[in-house]
PDB file of C-alpha atoms and ligand atoms in Angstrom:
ATOM      1  CA  MET A   1      -0.198  -0.201  -0.279  1.00 96.00           C
ATOM      2  CA  ILE A   2       1.217   3.381  -0.860  1.00 97.00           C
ATOM      3  CA  PHE A   3       1.348   5.804   1.785  1.00 97.00           C
ATOM      4  CA  LYS A   4      -1.130   8.918   1.044  1.00 96.00           C
ATOM      5  CA  ASN A   5      -2.380   9.773   4.789  1.00 94.00           C
ATOM      6  CA  ILE A   6      -2.205   8.428   8.310  1.00 94.00           C
ATOM      7  CA  THR A   7      -5.499   6.403   8.214  1.00 95.00           C
ATOM      8  CA  ASP A   8      -3.378   4.320   5.502  1.00 97.00           C
ATOM      9  CA  ILE A   9      -1.560   2.961   8.545  1.00 98.00           C
ATOM     10  CA  LYS A  10      -3.930   1.113  10.385  1.00 97.00           C
ATOM     11  CA  ALA A  11      -5.195  -0.602   7.003  1.00 97.00           C
ATOM     12  CA  ALA A  12      -1.579  -1.598   6.181  1.00 98.00           C
ATOM     13  CA  VAL A  13      -1.372  -3.446   9.251  1.00 97.00           C
ATOM     14  CA  GLU A  14      -4.740  -4.846   9.161  1.00 97.00           C
ATOM     15  CA  ALA A  15      -4.259  -6.522   5.686  1.00 97.00           C
ATOM     16  CA  TYR A  16      -0.513  -7.516   7.040  1.00 98.00           C
ATOM     17  CA  ARG A  17      -2.460  -9.216  10.110  1.00 96.00           C
ATOM     18  CA  GLU A  18      -5.211 -10.330   7.783  1.00 96.00           C
ATOM     19  CA  ALA A  19      -2.380 -12.449   5.812  1.00 96.00           C
ATOM     20  CA  HIS A  20      -0.329 -13.540   8.551  1.00 96.00           C
ATOM     21  CA  PRO A  21      -2.301 -13.935  12.034  1.00 93.00           C
ATOM     22  CA  ALA A  22       0.006 -13.309  14.291  1.00 87.00           C
ATOM     23  CA  PRO A  23       0.549 -15.324  17.773  1.00 87.00           C
ATOM     24  CA  ALA A  24      -0.679 -13.670  21.256  1.00 88.00           C
ATOM     25  CA  VAL A  25       1.904 -11.834  23.123  1.00 90.00           C
ATOM     26  CA  PRO A  26       2.087 -12.571  26.677  1.00 87.00           C
ATOM     27  CA  ALA A  27       0.366 -10.104  28.909  1.00 87.00           C
ATOM     28  CA  GLY A  28       2.763  -7.192  29.614  1.00 87.00           C
ATOM     29  CA  GLU A  29       5.200  -7.903  26.813  1.00 91.00           C
ATOM     30  CA  GLN A  30       5.609  -5.369  24.159  1.00 94.00           C
ATOM     31  CA  ARG A  31       4.927  -7.129  20.637  1.00 96.00           C
ATOM     32  CA  ILE A  32       7.515  -5.613  18.477  1.00 98.00           C
ATOM     33  CA  THR A  33      11.145  -5.759  19.675  1.00 98.00           C
ATOM     34  CA  ALA A  34      13.508  -5.792  16.685  1.00 98.00           C
ATOM     35  CA  ALA A  35      13.760  -3.457  13.499  1.00 98.00           C
ATOM     36  CA  LEU A  36      15.437  -5.280  10.622  1.00 98.00           C
ATOM     37  CA  CYS A  37      16.939  -2.313   8.492  1.00 98.00           C
ATOM     38  CA  ASP A  38      18.638  -2.291   5.193  1.00 96.00           C
ATOM     39  CA  MET A  39      21.899  -0.121   4.836  1.00 95.00           C
ATOM     40  CA  ASP A  40      22.530   1.225   1.157  1.00 93.00           C
ATOM     41  CA  GLY A  41      19.574   3.602   0.301  1.00 94.00           C
ATOM     42  CA  THR A  42      18.118   3.257   3.963  1.00 97.00           C
ATOM     43  CA  LEU A  43      20.723   4.364   6.484  1.00 97.00           C
ATOM     44  CA  TYR A  44      23.255   6.140   3.977  1.00 96.00           C
ATOM     45  CA  ASP A  45      22.533   7.737   0.853  1.00 95.00           C
ATOM     46  CA  SER A  46      25.202   5.830  -0.599  1.00 92.00           C
ATOM     47  CA  MET A  47      23.076   4.099  -3.813  1.00 91.00           C
ATOM     48  CA  SER A  48      24.174   6.915  -6.676  1.00 91.00           C
ATOM     49  CA  ARG A  49      27.849   6.086  -5.151  1.00 92.00           C
ATOM     50  CA  HIS A  50      27.024   2.510  -5.512  1.00 91.00           C
ATOM     51  CA  SER A  51      25.416   2.976  -9.265  1.00 94.00           C
ATOM     52  CA  ALA A  52      28.678   5.186 -10.380  1.00 95.00           C
ATOM     53  CA  ALA A  53      30.844   2.798  -9.314  1.00 96.00           C
ATOM     54  CA  TRP A  54      29.172  -0.307 -10.843  1.00 96.00           C
ATOM     55  CA  PHE A  55      28.807   1.703 -14.188  1.00 97.00           C
ATOM     56  CA  ARG A  56      32.536   2.703 -13.935  1.00 97.00           C
ATOM     57  CA  LEU A  57      33.830  -0.755 -13.791  1.00 97.00           C
ATOM     58  CA  MET A  58      31.277  -2.369 -16.131  1.00 97.00           C
ATOM     59  CA  THR A  59      32.025   0.003 -18.936  1.00 97.00           C
ATOM     60  CA  GLU A  60      35.317  -0.471 -18.361  1.00 97.00           C
ATOM     61  CA  LEU A  61      35.135  -4.257 -18.956  1.00 96.00           C
ATOM     62  CA  GLY A  62      32.848  -3.664 -21.983  1.00 96.00           C
ATOM     63  CA  VAL A  63      29.910  -4.756 -20.379  1.00 96.00           C
ATOM     64  CA  GLU A  64      26.615  -2.530 -21.684  1.00 95.00           C
ATOM     65  CA  CYS A  65      24.472  -1.044 -19.357  1.00 95.00           C
ATOM     66  CA  GLU A  66      22.482   1.746 -18.010  1.00 93.00           C
ATOM     67  CA  ARG A  67      23.514   4.142 -14.771  1.00 90.00           C
ATOM     68  CA  ASP A  68      20.366   3.693 -13.111  1.00 89.00           C
ATOM     69  CA  GLU A  69      20.054  -0.083 -14.003  1.00 91.00           C
ATOM     70  CA  PHE A  70      21.920  -0.542 -10.752  1.00 93.00           C
ATOM     71  CA  TYR A  71      19.052   0.481  -8.258  1.00 90.00           C
ATOM     72  CA  LEU A  72      17.354  -2.741  -9.870  1.00 88.00           C
ATOM     73  CA  TYR A  73      20.126  -5.147  -8.379  1.00 90.00           C
ATOM     74  CA  GLU A  74      20.579  -3.117  -5.004  1.00 89.00           C
ATOM     75  CA  GLY A  75      19.839  -5.833  -2.269  1.00 81.00           C
ATOM     76  CA  MET A  76      21.467  -8.765  -4.621  1.00 84.00           C
ATOM     77  CA  THR A  77      25.715  -9.345  -3.355  1.00 85.00           C
ATOM     78  CA  GLY A  78      28.260  -7.515  -5.553  1.00 89.00           C
ATOM     79  CA  ALA A  79      29.210 -11.366  -6.605  1.00 91.00           C
ATOM     80  CA  ASN A  80      25.454 -11.869  -8.032  1.00 91.00           C
ATOM     81  CA  THR A  81      25.546  -8.307  -9.550  1.00 94.00           C
ATOM     82  CA  ILE A  82      28.574  -9.290 -11.358  1.00 96.00           C
ATOM     83  CA  ARG A  83      27.626 -12.957 -12.274  1.00 96.00           C
ATOM     84  CA  HIS A  84      23.843 -11.399 -13.623  1.00 95.00           C
ATOM     85  CA  LEU A  85      25.636  -8.838 -15.756  1.00 96.00           C
ATOM     86  CA  PHE A  86      28.509 -11.078 -17.201  1.00 96.00           C
ATOM     87  CA  LYS A  87      25.864 -13.763 -18.315  1.00 96.00           C
ATOM     88  CA  ARG A  88      23.846 -10.823 -20.019  1.00 96.00           C
ATOM     89  CA  ALA A  89      26.789  -9.544 -21.940  1.00 96.00           C
ATOM     90  CA  PHE A  90      28.989 -12.218 -22.381  1.00 96.00           C
ATOM     91  CA  ASP A  91      26.900 -15.402 -21.832  1.00 96.00           C
ATOM     92  CA  THR A  92      29.725 -16.659 -19.639  1.00 94.00           C
ATOM     93  CA  VAL A  93      30.076 -16.661 -15.501  1.00 92.00           C
ATOM     94  CA  PRO A  94      33.495 -15.720 -14.074  1.00 95.00           C
ATOM     95  CA  THR A  95      35.254 -17.595 -11.741  1.00 96.00           C
ATOM     96  CA  ASP A  96      34.706 -16.851  -7.844  1.00 95.00           C
ATOM     97  CA  GLU A  97      38.325 -15.426  -8.092  1.00 97.00           C
ATOM     98  CA  GLU A  98      37.456 -13.193 -10.773  1.00 96.00           C
ATOM     99  CA  VAL A  99      34.650 -12.096  -8.926  1.00 96.00           C
ATOM    100  CA  ALA A 100      36.367 -11.342  -5.918  1.00 95.00           C
ATOM    101  CA  GLU A 101      38.738  -9.236  -7.633  1.00 97.00           C
ATOM    102  CA  LEU A 102      36.196  -7.475  -9.683  1.00 96.00           C
ATOM    103  CA  TYR A 103      34.187  -7.116  -6.374  1.00 94.00           C
ATOM    104  CA  HIS A 104      37.164  -5.546  -4.920  1.00 94.00           C
ATOM    105  CA  ARG A 105      37.638  -2.855  -8.004  1.00 96.00           C
ATOM    106  CA  LYS A 106      34.264  -1.724  -7.557  1.00 95.00           C
ATOM    107  CA  THR A 107      34.652  -1.088  -3.611  1.00 92.00           C
ATOM    108  CA  GLN A 108      37.792   0.791  -4.824  1.00 94.00           C
ATOM    109  CA  TYR A 109      35.871   2.877  -7.493  1.00 95.00           C
ATOM    110  CA  PHE A 110      33.255   3.627  -4.590  1.00 92.00           C
ATOM    111  CA  CYS A 111      35.720   4.739  -2.093  1.00 92.00           C
ATOM    112  CA  GLU A 112      37.188   7.257  -4.192  1.00 95.00           C
ATOM    113  CA  LEU A 113      34.053   8.808  -4.530  1.00 94.00           C
ATOM    114  CA  PRO A 114      33.074  11.521  -1.746  1.00 93.00           C
ATOM    115  CA  LYS A 115      31.810  10.280   1.254  1.00 92.00           C
ATOM    116  CA  PRO A 116      27.778   9.167   1.533  1.00 93.00           C
ATOM    117  CA  ASP A 117      25.661  11.244   3.741  1.00 95.00           C
ATOM    118  CA  VAL A 118      23.699   9.414   6.407  1.00 97.00           C
ATOM    119  CA  MET A 119      20.077   9.071   4.681  1.00 97.00           C
ATOM    120  CA  PRO A 120      17.940  12.231   6.437  1.00 97.00           C
ATOM    121  CA  GLY A 121      15.392  11.069   8.888  1.00 98.00           C
ATOM    122  CA  ALA A 122      17.229   8.044   9.519  1.00 98.00           C
ATOM    123  CA  GLN A 123      18.800   8.693  12.531  1.00 98.00           C
ATOM    124  CA  GLU A 124      15.509  10.009  14.425  1.00 98.00           C
ATOM    125  CA  LEU A 125      13.895   6.527  13.328  1.00 98.00           C
ATOM    126  CA  ILE A 126      16.566   4.723  14.995  1.00 98.00           C
ATOM    127  CA  ARG A 127      16.366   6.981  18.162  1.00 98.00           C
ATOM    128  CA  PHE A 128      12.755   5.968  18.157  1.00 98.00           C
ATOM    129  CA  CYS A 129      13.462   2.260  18.290  1.00 98.00           C
ATOM    130  CA  VAL A 130      15.952   2.215  20.491  1.00 98.00           C
ATOM    131  CA  SER A 131      14.257   4.818  22.842  1.00 98.00           C
ATOM    132  CA  HIS A 132      10.929   2.417  22.041  1.00 97.00           C
ATOM    133  CA  GLY A 133      12.441  -1.038  23.314  1.00 97.00           C
ATOM    134  CA  VAL A 134      13.060  -1.651  19.501  1.00 98.00           C
ATOM    135  CA  ARG A 135      16.503  -3.386  19.261  1.00 98.00           C
ATOM    136  CA  PRO A 136      17.793  -2.770  15.434  1.00 98.00           C
ATOM    137  CA  VAL A 137      19.069  -5.231  13.321  1.00 98.00           C
ATOM    138  CA  LEU A 138      21.225  -4.368  10.377  1.00 97.00           C
ATOM    139  CA  VAL A 139      20.635  -6.454   7.165  1.00 96.00           C
ATOM    140  CA  THR A 140      22.423  -5.729   4.218  1.00 92.00           C
ATOM    141  CA  GLY A 141      23.891  -7.246   0.917  1.00 83.00           C
ATOM    142  CA  SER A 142      26.858  -5.198   0.952  1.00 79.00           C
ATOM    143  CA  GLY A 143      30.298  -6.447   2.330  1.00 74.00           C
ATOM    144  CA  GLN A 144      31.661  -2.990   2.067  1.00 75.00           C
ATOM    145  CA  ASN A 145      33.258  -1.845   5.466  1.00 84.00           C
ATOM    146  CA  THR A 146      33.683   1.388   4.557  1.00 84.00           C
ATOM    147  CA  LEU A 147      29.857   2.272   5.660  1.00 89.00           C
ATOM    148  CA  ILE A 148      29.698  -0.583   8.131  1.00 92.00           C
ATOM    149  CA  ASN A 149      32.381   0.764  10.077  1.00 93.00           C
ATOM    150  CA  ARG A 150      30.650   4.208  10.183  1.00 95.00           C
ATOM    151  CA  LEU A 151      27.422   2.857  11.733  1.00 96.00           C
ATOM    152  CA  ASP A 152      28.808   2.840  15.690  1.00 97.00           C
ATOM    153  CA  ALA A 153      29.512   6.915  15.214  1.00 97.00           C
ATOM    154  CA  ASP A 154      26.658   7.976  13.036  1.00 98.00           C
ATOM    155  CA  TYR A 155      23.964   5.538  14.723  1.00 98.00           C
ATOM    156  CA  ASP A 156      25.066   6.111  18.134  1.00 97.00           C
ATOM    157  CA  ARG A 157      26.164   2.396  18.321  1.00 97.00           C
ATOM    158  CA  ALA A 158      22.490   1.080  18.150  1.00 98.00           C
ATOM    159  CA  PHE A 159      23.473  -1.669  15.579  1.00 97.00           C
ATOM    160  CA  SER A 160      24.944  -4.441  18.148  1.00 97.00           C
ATOM    161  CA  PRO A 161      27.695  -6.213  16.507  1.00 95.00           C
ATOM    162  CA  ASP A 162      25.912  -9.283  17.017  1.00 96.00           C
ATOM    163  CA  LEU A 163      22.873  -8.229  15.136  1.00 97.00           C
ATOM    164  CA  ARG A 164      24.177  -7.864  11.702  1.00 96.00           C
ATOM    165  CA  VAL A 165      23.804  -9.673   8.580  1.00 95.00           C
ATOM    166  CA  THR A 166      25.858  -8.985   5.396  1.00 91.00           C
ATOM    167  CA  SER A 167      27.261 -10.197   2.129  1.00 84.00           C
ATOM    168  CA  HIS A 168      30.227 -11.928   4.512  1.00 85.00           C
ATOM    169  CA  ILE A 169      27.342 -14.546   6.012  1.00 89.00           C
ATOM    170  CA  VAL A 170      24.598 -15.003   3.700  1.00 89.00           C
ATOM    171  CA  LYS A 171      24.584 -17.597   0.973  1.00 86.00           C
ATOM    172  CA  ARG A 172      21.771 -16.555  -1.499  1.00 88.00           C
ATOM    173  CA  GLY A 173      21.293 -12.733  -0.610  1.00 87.00           C
ATOM    174  CA  LYS A 174      18.106 -10.929  -1.377  1.00 90.00           C
ATOM    175  CA  PRO A 175      15.440 -11.034  -2.870  1.00 93.00           C
ATOM    176  CA  ASP A 176      15.674 -14.838  -1.431  1.00 95.00           C
ATOM    177  CA  PRO A 177      14.202 -14.323   2.213  1.00 97.00           C
ATOM    178  CA  GLU A 178      16.964 -16.148   3.686  1.00 96.00           C
ATOM    179  CA  PRO A 179      19.100 -12.856   4.972  1.00 96.00           C
ATOM    180  CA  TYR A 180      16.017 -11.674   6.814  1.00 98.00           C
ATOM    181  CA  LEU A 181      14.972 -14.838   8.358  1.00 98.00           C
ATOM    182  CA  MET A 182      18.695 -14.871   9.651  1.00 97.00           C
ATOM    183  CA  ALA A 183      17.844 -11.278  11.106  1.00 98.00           C
ATOM    184  CA  LEU A 184      15.101 -13.087  13.147  1.00 98.00           C
ATOM    185  CA  LYS A 185      17.161 -15.850  14.411  1.00 98.00           C
ATOM    186  CA  MET A 186      19.997 -13.611  15.300  1.00 97.00           C
ATOM    187  CA  ALA A 187      17.333 -11.218  17.056  1.00 97.00           C
ATOM    188  CA  GLY A 188      15.608 -14.349  18.774  1.00 97.00           C
ATOM    189  CA  VAL A 189      12.133 -13.406  17.538  1.00 96.00           C
ATOM    190  CA  ASP A 190       9.433 -14.626  15.370  1.00 95.00           C
ATOM    191  CA  ALA A 191       8.304 -12.445  11.807  1.00 97.00           C
ATOM    192  CA  SER A 192       5.138 -11.160  13.770  1.00 97.00           C
ATOM    193  CA  ARG A 193       7.567  -9.504  16.441  1.00 97.00           C
ATOM    194  CA  ALA A 194       9.546  -7.352  13.892  1.00 98.00           C
ATOM    195  CA  PHE A 195       9.250  -4.997  10.635  1.00 98.00           C
ATOM    196  CA  VAL A 196      11.888  -4.403   8.072  1.00 98.00           C
ATOM    197  CA  VAL A 197      12.851  -1.360   6.717  1.00 98.00           C
ATOM    198  CA  GLU A 198      13.882  -1.094   3.013  1.00 97.00           C
ATOM    199  CA  ASN A 199      14.471   1.125  -0.312  1.00 96.00           C
ATOM    200  CA  ALA A 200      15.059  -1.739  -3.141  1.00 94.00           C
ATOM    201  CA  PRO A 201      12.924  -3.872  -4.655  1.00 94.00           C
ATOM    202  CA  LEU A 202      14.754  -6.732  -4.041  1.00 94.00           C
ATOM    203  CA  GLY A 203      15.190  -5.972  -0.529  1.00 95.00           C
ATOM    204  CA  VAL A 204      11.210  -5.672  -0.099  1.00 97.00           C
ATOM    205  CA  GLU A 205      10.869  -8.992  -1.915  1.00 97.00           C
ATOM    206  CA  SER A 206      13.067 -10.639   0.341  1.00 97.00           C
ATOM    207  CA  GLY A 207      11.526  -8.743   3.826  1.00 98.00           C
ATOM    208  CA  ALA A 208       7.924  -9.907   2.435  1.00 98.00           C
ATOM    209  CA  ARG A 209       8.756 -13.751   1.567  1.00 98.00           C
ATOM    210  CA  ALA A 210      10.353 -13.558   5.329  1.00 98.00           C
ATOM    211  CA  GLY A 211       6.665 -12.913   6.392  1.00 98.00           C
ATOM    212  CA  VAL A 212       7.591  -9.653   7.944  1.00 98.00           C
ATOM    213  CA  PHE A 213       5.719  -6.578   7.828  1.00 98.00           C
ATOM    214  CA  THR A 214       8.041  -4.361   5.442  1.00 98.00           C
ATOM    215  CA  ILE A 215       7.939  -0.693   5.265  1.00 98.00           C
ATOM    216  CA  ALA A 216       9.422   0.282   2.039  1.00 98.00           C
ATOM    217  CA  VAL A 217      10.824   3.934   1.249  1.00 98.00           C
ATOM    218  CA  ALA A 218      11.485   5.366  -1.725  1.00 97.00           C
ATOM    219  CA  THR A 219      14.900   7.192  -1.489  1.00 95.00           C
ATOM    220  CA  GLY A 220      15.782   7.086  -5.001  1.00 91.00           C
ATOM    221  CA  PRO A 221      14.627   6.794  -8.568  1.00 90.00           C
ATOM    222  CA  ILE A 222      12.495   3.639  -8.186  1.00 91.00           C
ATOM    223  CA  PRO A 223       8.673   4.467  -8.639  1.00 94.00           C
ATOM    224  CA  ARG A 224       6.966   3.751  -5.187  1.00 97.00           C
ATOM    225  CA  GLU A 225       4.504   1.443  -7.058  1.00 97.00           C
ATOM    226  CA  THR A 226       7.486  -0.733  -7.994  1.00 96.00           C
ATOM    227  CA  LEU A 227       8.039  -1.476  -4.348  1.00 97.00           C
ATOM    228  CA  ASP A 228       4.143  -1.896  -3.834  1.00 98.00           C
ATOM    229  CA  GLU A 229       4.518  -4.458  -6.428  1.00 98.00           C
ATOM    230  CA  ALA A 230       7.621  -5.871  -4.761  1.00 97.00           C
ATOM    231  CA  GLY A 231       5.217  -6.674  -1.556  1.00 98.00           C
ATOM    232  CA  ALA A 232       5.617  -3.691   0.501  1.00 98.00           C
ATOM    233  CA  SER A 233       3.414  -3.633   3.607  1.00 98.00           C
ATOM    234  CA  ILE A 234       3.473   0.448   3.123  1.00 98.00           C
ATOM    235  CA  VAL A 235       5.559   2.260   0.911  1.00 98.00           C
ATOM    236  CA  PHE A 236       6.533   6.053   2.214  1.00 98.00           C
ATOM    237  CA  SER A 237       7.658   8.740  -0.160  1.00 97.00           C
ATOM    238  CA  SER A 238      11.113   9.601   2.056  1.00 97.00           C
ATOM    239  CA  MET A 239      12.947   8.688   4.770  1.00 97.00           C
ATOM    240  CA  PRO A 240      11.780  11.739   6.705  1.00 98.00           C
ATOM    241  CA  GLU A 241       8.129  10.973   5.707  1.00 98.00           C
ATOM    242  CA  CYS A 242       8.435   7.254   7.142  1.00 98.00           C
ATOM    243  CA  ALA A 243      10.152   8.970  10.844  1.00 98.00           C
ATOM    244  CA  LYS A 244       7.424  10.898  11.134  1.00 98.00           C
ATOM    245  CA  PHE A 245       4.659   8.837  10.876  1.00 98.00           C
ATOM    246  CA  PHE A 246       6.409   6.008  12.305  1.00 98.00           C
ATOM    247  CA  PRO A 247       5.363   6.509  16.064  1.00 98.00           C
ATOM    248  CA  GLU A 248       1.369   6.042  14.828  1.00 98.00           C
ATOM    249  CA  LEU A 249       2.960   2.687  12.900  1.00 98.00           C
ATOM    250  CA  LEU A 250       4.672   0.866  15.677  1.00 98.00           C
ATOM    251  CA  GLU A 251       1.707   1.635  18.142  1.00 97.00           C
ATOM    252  CA  CYS A 252      -0.719   0.110  15.470  1.00 96.00           C
ATOM    253  CA  LEU A 253       2.124  -2.950  15.032  1.00 97.00           C
ATOM    254  CA  ASN A 254       2.164  -3.057  18.697  1.00 95.00           C
ATOM    255  CA  ASN A 255      -1.686  -3.880  19.445  1.00 89.00           C
TER     256      ASN A 255
HETATM  257 CA1  LIG B 301      19.378  -0.911   0.131  1.00 59.75          CA
END
């Protein structure tokens, strides 16, 4: 559902509950205790840099591609993005060694670009979660320590080191539900006691397939309709809009 006004929040939670009946919560306990958060394009305004780095690498390799198409692969591991583009361009799949070397080059290109800013609205959202008994869990297809290492400083240590799903530990990656299922396991909760925050269609699909209430935020060029079609429970048009209406949303999810 694409968010238009505050009444949509209740409707989105009701629609989710109808599809995913939730077990009762013991008296005195809060239902929602985990916030499963994507990183690139959600916590950091980093996607334009990723696209630029991918575009530079792929054009150097003679792979025909468009700058904006990388937004569609967002959430996929870097290795799978390389395999996908090589298959399309050359009908071959590079070896794991070649993939690792190419991903390393892409990371270098990313690092040469100006440091991405924190996504406006994201710190407010995370602060609100922490102060309301909801533990943030990182769920990223990235393995780039350039951003992961900034989390503690930018997000006031909200992302515990033992609550981080990165490309280093997932096998299949988004859009497979694996990363979000792994995050639920890490947090020790079932799907009804968490929510997902995502900005990319593949990430939204992953969260929805894991059975979790999935908040999509349109922070890049991907239309809100595409995020809705990917299975988002609710789609906000920006992170500040999401942060503004999040207290109402959390209250609905907790009831
Ligand atoms: Ca993302």
